C-alpha positions as a LaTeX table, in Angstrom:
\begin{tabular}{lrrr}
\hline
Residue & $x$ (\AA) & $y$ (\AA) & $z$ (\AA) \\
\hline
Unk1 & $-22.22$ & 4.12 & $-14.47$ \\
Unk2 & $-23.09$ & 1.33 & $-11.93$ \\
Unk3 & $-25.31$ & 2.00 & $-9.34$ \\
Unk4 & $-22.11$ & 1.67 & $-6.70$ \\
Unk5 & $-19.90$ & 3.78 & $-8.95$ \\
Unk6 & $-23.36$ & 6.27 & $-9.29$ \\
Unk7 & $-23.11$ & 6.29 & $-5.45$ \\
Unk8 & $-19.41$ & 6.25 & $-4.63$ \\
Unk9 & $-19.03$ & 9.40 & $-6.83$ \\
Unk10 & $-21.74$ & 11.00 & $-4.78$ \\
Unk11 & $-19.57$ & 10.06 & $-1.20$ \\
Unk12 & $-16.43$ & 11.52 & $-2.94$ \\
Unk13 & $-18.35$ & 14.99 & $-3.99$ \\
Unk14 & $-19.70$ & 15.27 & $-0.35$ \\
Unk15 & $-16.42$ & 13.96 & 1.62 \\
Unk16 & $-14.20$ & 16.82 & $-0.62$ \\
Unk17 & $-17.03$ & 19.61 & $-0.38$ \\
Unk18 & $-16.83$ & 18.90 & 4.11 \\
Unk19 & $-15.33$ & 19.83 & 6.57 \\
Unk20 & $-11.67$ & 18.63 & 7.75 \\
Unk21 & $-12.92$ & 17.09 & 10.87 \\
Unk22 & $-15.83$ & 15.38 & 9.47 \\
Unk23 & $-13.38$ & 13.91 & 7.07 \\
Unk24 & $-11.54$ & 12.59 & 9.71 \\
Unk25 & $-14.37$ & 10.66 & 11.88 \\
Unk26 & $-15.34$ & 9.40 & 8.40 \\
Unk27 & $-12.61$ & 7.85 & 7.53 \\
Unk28 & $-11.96$ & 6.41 & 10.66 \\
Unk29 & $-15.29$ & 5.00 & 11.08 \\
Unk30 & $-14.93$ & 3.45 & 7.42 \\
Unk31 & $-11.36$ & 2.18 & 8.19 \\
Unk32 & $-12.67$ & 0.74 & 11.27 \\
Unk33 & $-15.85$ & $-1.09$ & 9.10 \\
Unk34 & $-12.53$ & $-2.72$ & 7.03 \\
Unk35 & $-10.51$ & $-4.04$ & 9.99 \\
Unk36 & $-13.64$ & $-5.51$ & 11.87 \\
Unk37 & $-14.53$ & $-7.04$ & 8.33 \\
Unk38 & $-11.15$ & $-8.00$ & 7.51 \\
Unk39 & $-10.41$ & $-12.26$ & 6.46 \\
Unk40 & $-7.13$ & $-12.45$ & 6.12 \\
Unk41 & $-5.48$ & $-10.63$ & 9.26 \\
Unk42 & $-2.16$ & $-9.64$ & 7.85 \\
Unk43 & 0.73 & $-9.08$ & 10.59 \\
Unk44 & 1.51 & $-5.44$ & 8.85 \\
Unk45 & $-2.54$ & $-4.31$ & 8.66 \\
Unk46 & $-2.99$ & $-5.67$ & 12.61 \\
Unk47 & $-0.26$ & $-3.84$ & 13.74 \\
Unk48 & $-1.75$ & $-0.85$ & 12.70 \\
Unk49 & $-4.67$ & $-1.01$ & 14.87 \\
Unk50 & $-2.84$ & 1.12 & 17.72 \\
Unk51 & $-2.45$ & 3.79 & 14.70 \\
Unk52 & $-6.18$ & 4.00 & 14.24 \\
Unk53 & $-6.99$ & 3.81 & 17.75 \\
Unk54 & $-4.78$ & 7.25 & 17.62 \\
Unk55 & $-6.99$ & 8.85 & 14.74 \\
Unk56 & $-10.09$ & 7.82 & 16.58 \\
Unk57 & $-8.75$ & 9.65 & 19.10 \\
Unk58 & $-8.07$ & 12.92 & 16.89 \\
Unk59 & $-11.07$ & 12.90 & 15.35 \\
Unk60 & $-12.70$ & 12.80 & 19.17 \\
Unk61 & $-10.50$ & 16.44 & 19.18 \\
Unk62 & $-7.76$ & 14.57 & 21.28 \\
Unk63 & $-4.94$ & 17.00 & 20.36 \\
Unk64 & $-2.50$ & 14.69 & 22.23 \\
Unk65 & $-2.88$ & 12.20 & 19.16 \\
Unk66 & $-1.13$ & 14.59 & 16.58 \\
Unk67 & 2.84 & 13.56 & 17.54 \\
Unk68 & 2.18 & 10.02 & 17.79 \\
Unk69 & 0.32 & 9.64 & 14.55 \\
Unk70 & 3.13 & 12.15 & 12.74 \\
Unk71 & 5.68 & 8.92 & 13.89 \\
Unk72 & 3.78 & 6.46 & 12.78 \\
Unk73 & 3.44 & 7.88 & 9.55 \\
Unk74 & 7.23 & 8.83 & 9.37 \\
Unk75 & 8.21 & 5.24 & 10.82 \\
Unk76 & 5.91 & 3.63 & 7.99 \\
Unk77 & 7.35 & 6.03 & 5.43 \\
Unk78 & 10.91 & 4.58 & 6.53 \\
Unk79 & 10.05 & 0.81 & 7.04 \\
Unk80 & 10.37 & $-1.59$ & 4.34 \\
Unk81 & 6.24 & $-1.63$ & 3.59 \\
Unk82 & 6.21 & 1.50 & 2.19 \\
Unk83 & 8.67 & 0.48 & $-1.15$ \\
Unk84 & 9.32 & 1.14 & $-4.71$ \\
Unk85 & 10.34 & $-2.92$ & $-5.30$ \\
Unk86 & 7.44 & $-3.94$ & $-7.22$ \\
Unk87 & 6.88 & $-7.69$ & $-6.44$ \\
Unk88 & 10.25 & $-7.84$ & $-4.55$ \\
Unk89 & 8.59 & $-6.14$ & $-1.53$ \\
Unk90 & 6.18 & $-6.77$ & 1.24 \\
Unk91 & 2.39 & $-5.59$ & $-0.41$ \\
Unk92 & 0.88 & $-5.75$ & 3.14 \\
Unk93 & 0.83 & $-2.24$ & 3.12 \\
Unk94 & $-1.65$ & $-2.57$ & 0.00 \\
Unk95 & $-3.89$ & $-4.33$ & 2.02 \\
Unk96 & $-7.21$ & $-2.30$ & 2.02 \\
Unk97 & $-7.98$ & $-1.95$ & 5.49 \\
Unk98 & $-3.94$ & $-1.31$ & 5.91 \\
Unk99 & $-3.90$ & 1.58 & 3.46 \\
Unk100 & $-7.22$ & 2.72 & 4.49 \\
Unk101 & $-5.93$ & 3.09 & 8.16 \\
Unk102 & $-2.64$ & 5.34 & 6.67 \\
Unk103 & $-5.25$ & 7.27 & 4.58 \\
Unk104 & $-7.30$ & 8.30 & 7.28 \\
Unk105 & $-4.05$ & 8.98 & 9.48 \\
Unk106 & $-2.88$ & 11.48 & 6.62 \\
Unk107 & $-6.50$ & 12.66 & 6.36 \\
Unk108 & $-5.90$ & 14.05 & 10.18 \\
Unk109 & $-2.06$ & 14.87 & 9.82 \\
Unk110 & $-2.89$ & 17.39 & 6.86 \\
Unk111 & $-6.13$ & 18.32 & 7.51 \\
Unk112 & $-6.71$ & 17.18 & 4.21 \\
Unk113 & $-10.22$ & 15.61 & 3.09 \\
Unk114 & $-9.27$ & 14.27 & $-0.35$ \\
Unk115 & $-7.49$ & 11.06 & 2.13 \\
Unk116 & $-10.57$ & 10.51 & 3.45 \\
Unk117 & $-11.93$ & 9.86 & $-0.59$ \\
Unk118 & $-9.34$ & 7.57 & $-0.37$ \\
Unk119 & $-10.70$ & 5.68 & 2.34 \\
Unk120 & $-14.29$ & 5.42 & 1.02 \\
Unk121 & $-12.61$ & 3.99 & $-2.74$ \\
Unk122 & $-10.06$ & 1.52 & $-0.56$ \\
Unk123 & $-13.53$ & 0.32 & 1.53 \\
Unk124 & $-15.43$ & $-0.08$ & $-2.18$ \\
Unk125 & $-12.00$ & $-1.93$ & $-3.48$ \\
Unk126 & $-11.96$ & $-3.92$ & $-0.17$ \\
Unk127 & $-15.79$ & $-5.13$ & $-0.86$ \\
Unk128 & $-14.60$ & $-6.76$ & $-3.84$ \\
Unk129 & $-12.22$ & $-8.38$ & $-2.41$ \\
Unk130 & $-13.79$ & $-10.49$ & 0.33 \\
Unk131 & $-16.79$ & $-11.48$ & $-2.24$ \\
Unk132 & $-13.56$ & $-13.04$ & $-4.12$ \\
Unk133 & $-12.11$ & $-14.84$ & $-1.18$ \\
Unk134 & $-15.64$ & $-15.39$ & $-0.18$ \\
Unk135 & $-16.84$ & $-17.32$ & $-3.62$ \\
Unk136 & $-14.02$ & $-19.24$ & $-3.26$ \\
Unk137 & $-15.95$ & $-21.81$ & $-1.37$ \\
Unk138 & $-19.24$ & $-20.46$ & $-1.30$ \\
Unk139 & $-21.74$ & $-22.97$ & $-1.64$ \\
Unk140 & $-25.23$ & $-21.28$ & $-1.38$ \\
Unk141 & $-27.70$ & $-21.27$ & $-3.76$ \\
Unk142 & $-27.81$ & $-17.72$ & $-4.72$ \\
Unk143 & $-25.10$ & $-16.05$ & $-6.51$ \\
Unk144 & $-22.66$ & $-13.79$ & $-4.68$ \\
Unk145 & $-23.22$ & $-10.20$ & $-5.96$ \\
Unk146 & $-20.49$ & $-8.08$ & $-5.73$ \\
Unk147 & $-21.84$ & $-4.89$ & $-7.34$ \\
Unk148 & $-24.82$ & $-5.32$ & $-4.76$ \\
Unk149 & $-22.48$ & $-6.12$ & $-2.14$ \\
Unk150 & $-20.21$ & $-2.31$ & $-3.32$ \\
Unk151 & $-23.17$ & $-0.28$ & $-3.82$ \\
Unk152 & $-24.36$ & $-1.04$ & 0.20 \\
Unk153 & $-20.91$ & $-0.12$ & 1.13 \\
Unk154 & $-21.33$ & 3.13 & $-0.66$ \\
Unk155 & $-24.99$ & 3.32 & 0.92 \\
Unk156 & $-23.48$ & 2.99 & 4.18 \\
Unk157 & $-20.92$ & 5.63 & 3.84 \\
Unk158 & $-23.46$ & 8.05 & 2.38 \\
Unk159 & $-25.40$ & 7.13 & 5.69 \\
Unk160 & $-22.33$ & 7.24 & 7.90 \\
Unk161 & $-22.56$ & 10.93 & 6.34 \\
Unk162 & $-25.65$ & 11.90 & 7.26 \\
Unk163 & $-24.90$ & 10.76 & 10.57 \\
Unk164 & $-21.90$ & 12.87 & 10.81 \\
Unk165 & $-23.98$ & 15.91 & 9.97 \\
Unk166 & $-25.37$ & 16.19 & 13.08 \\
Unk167 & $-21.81$ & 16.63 & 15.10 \\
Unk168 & $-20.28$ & 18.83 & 12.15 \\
Unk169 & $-19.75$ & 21.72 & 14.04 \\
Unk170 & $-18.10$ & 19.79 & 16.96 \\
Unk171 & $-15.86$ & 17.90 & 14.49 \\
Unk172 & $-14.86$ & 21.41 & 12.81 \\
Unk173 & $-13.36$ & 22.09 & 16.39 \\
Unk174 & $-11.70$ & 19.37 & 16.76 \\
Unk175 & $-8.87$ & 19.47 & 15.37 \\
Unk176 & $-7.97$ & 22.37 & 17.84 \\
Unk177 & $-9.01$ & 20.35 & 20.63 \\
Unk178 & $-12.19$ & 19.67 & 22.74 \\
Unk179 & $-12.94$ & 19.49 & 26.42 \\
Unk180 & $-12.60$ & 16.07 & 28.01 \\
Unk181 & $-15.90$ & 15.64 & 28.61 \\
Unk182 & $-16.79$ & 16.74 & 25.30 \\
Unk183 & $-14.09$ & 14.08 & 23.71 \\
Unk184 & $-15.58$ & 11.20 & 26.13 \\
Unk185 & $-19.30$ & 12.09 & 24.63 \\
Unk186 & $-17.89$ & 12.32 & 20.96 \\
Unk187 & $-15.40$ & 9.49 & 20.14 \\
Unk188 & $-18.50$ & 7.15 & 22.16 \\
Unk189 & $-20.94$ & 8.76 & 19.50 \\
Unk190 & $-18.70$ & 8.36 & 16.51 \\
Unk191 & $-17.28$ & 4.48 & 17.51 \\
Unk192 & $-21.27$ & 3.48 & 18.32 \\
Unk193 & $-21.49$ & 4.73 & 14.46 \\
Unk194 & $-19.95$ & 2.27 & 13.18 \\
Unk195 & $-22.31$ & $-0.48$ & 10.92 \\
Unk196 & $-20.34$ & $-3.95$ & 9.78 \\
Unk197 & $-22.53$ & $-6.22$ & 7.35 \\
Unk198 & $-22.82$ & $-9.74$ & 8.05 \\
Unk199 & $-20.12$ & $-11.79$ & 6.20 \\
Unk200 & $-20.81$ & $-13.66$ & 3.85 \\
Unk201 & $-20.15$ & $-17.39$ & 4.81 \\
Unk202 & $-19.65$ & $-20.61$ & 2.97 \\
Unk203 & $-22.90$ & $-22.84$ & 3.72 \\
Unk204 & $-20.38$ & $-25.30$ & 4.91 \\
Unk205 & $-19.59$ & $-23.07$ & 7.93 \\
Unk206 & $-21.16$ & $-23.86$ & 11.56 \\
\hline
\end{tabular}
């Protein structure tokens, strides 16, 4: 194994062996990392940013968020992005920071942590994919790296781990809902989290 595969394996063990709420704040501050990151800008993956406001929200133990996110979902589910037409339908909804934004909303919806794995792969897949876009007119002197570039993604979520540790047992909780106050403090603590990388720009860039 690659050093980012090495690492990415050791997110996955960690995300599946946690807690339900931790799951959650992970893999909305990872899906958060994407859209901030994000180069293209697709029309289907922006107008999902109101959905991952909403899981920000539930992970903060806003119990208000669970209806809103269930219609997202079920008015995704129903719209043509989410298709069995091969290459004769939209693939926005591929879009890495567009599927990681539905995984993490299923990650709250089901409680379940294994969408919140999904998240962390989508964020390694979506690493890839802006050091393509990026080469594309890179003109440095130093080659772009893209297994250096994936395994600091997966260093970064293991750290975005260990920073979740700390407000495990108030994540646990969340789910059934938390004091105002208590959300305020939280979703400020989990959103000032967040770590984006410097893009990597073409040397022809101002």
């Amino acid at each position: 194994m690659t050093d980012w595969q090495t690492l990415s394996e050791q997110v996955r063990s960690r995300v599946l062996a946690g807690n339900a709420g931790t799951a959650v704040a992970f893999a909305a501050m990872t899906a958060e990392r994407l859209m901030r990151l994000d180069p293209q800008g697709l029309p289907f993956t922006q107008s999902l940013r109101p959905l991952l406001d909403l899981v920000w929200r539930a992970a903060a133990g806003d119990q208000t968020a669970f209806k809103p996110i269930a219609v997202a979902l079920g008015e995704f589910y129903i719209s043509e992005y989410c298709h069995n037409d091969g290459q004769e339908g939209p693939d926005d909804a591929d879009d890495d920071p567009a599927a990681a934004i539905l995984f993490a909303a299923e990650c709250y919806l089901h409680a379940e942590p294994r969408f919140a794995a999904y998240v962390a792969g989508r964020a390694i897949d979506d690493v890839e994919r802006r050091m393509d876009l990026a080469s594309e007119d890179y003109t440095g002197d130093e080659a772009i790296d893209a297994d250096a570039a994936m395994a600091a993604e997966a260093r970064q979520q293991r750290a975005d781990l260990d920073a979740l540790a700390r407000y495990a047992t108030n994540l646990s909780r969340a789910r059934f809902g938390l004091p105002a106050d208590e959300r305020e403090h939280l979703l400020a603590a989990l959103r000032d989290m967040v770590t984006v990388p410097t893009p990597i720009r073409s040397t022809c860039e101002g």
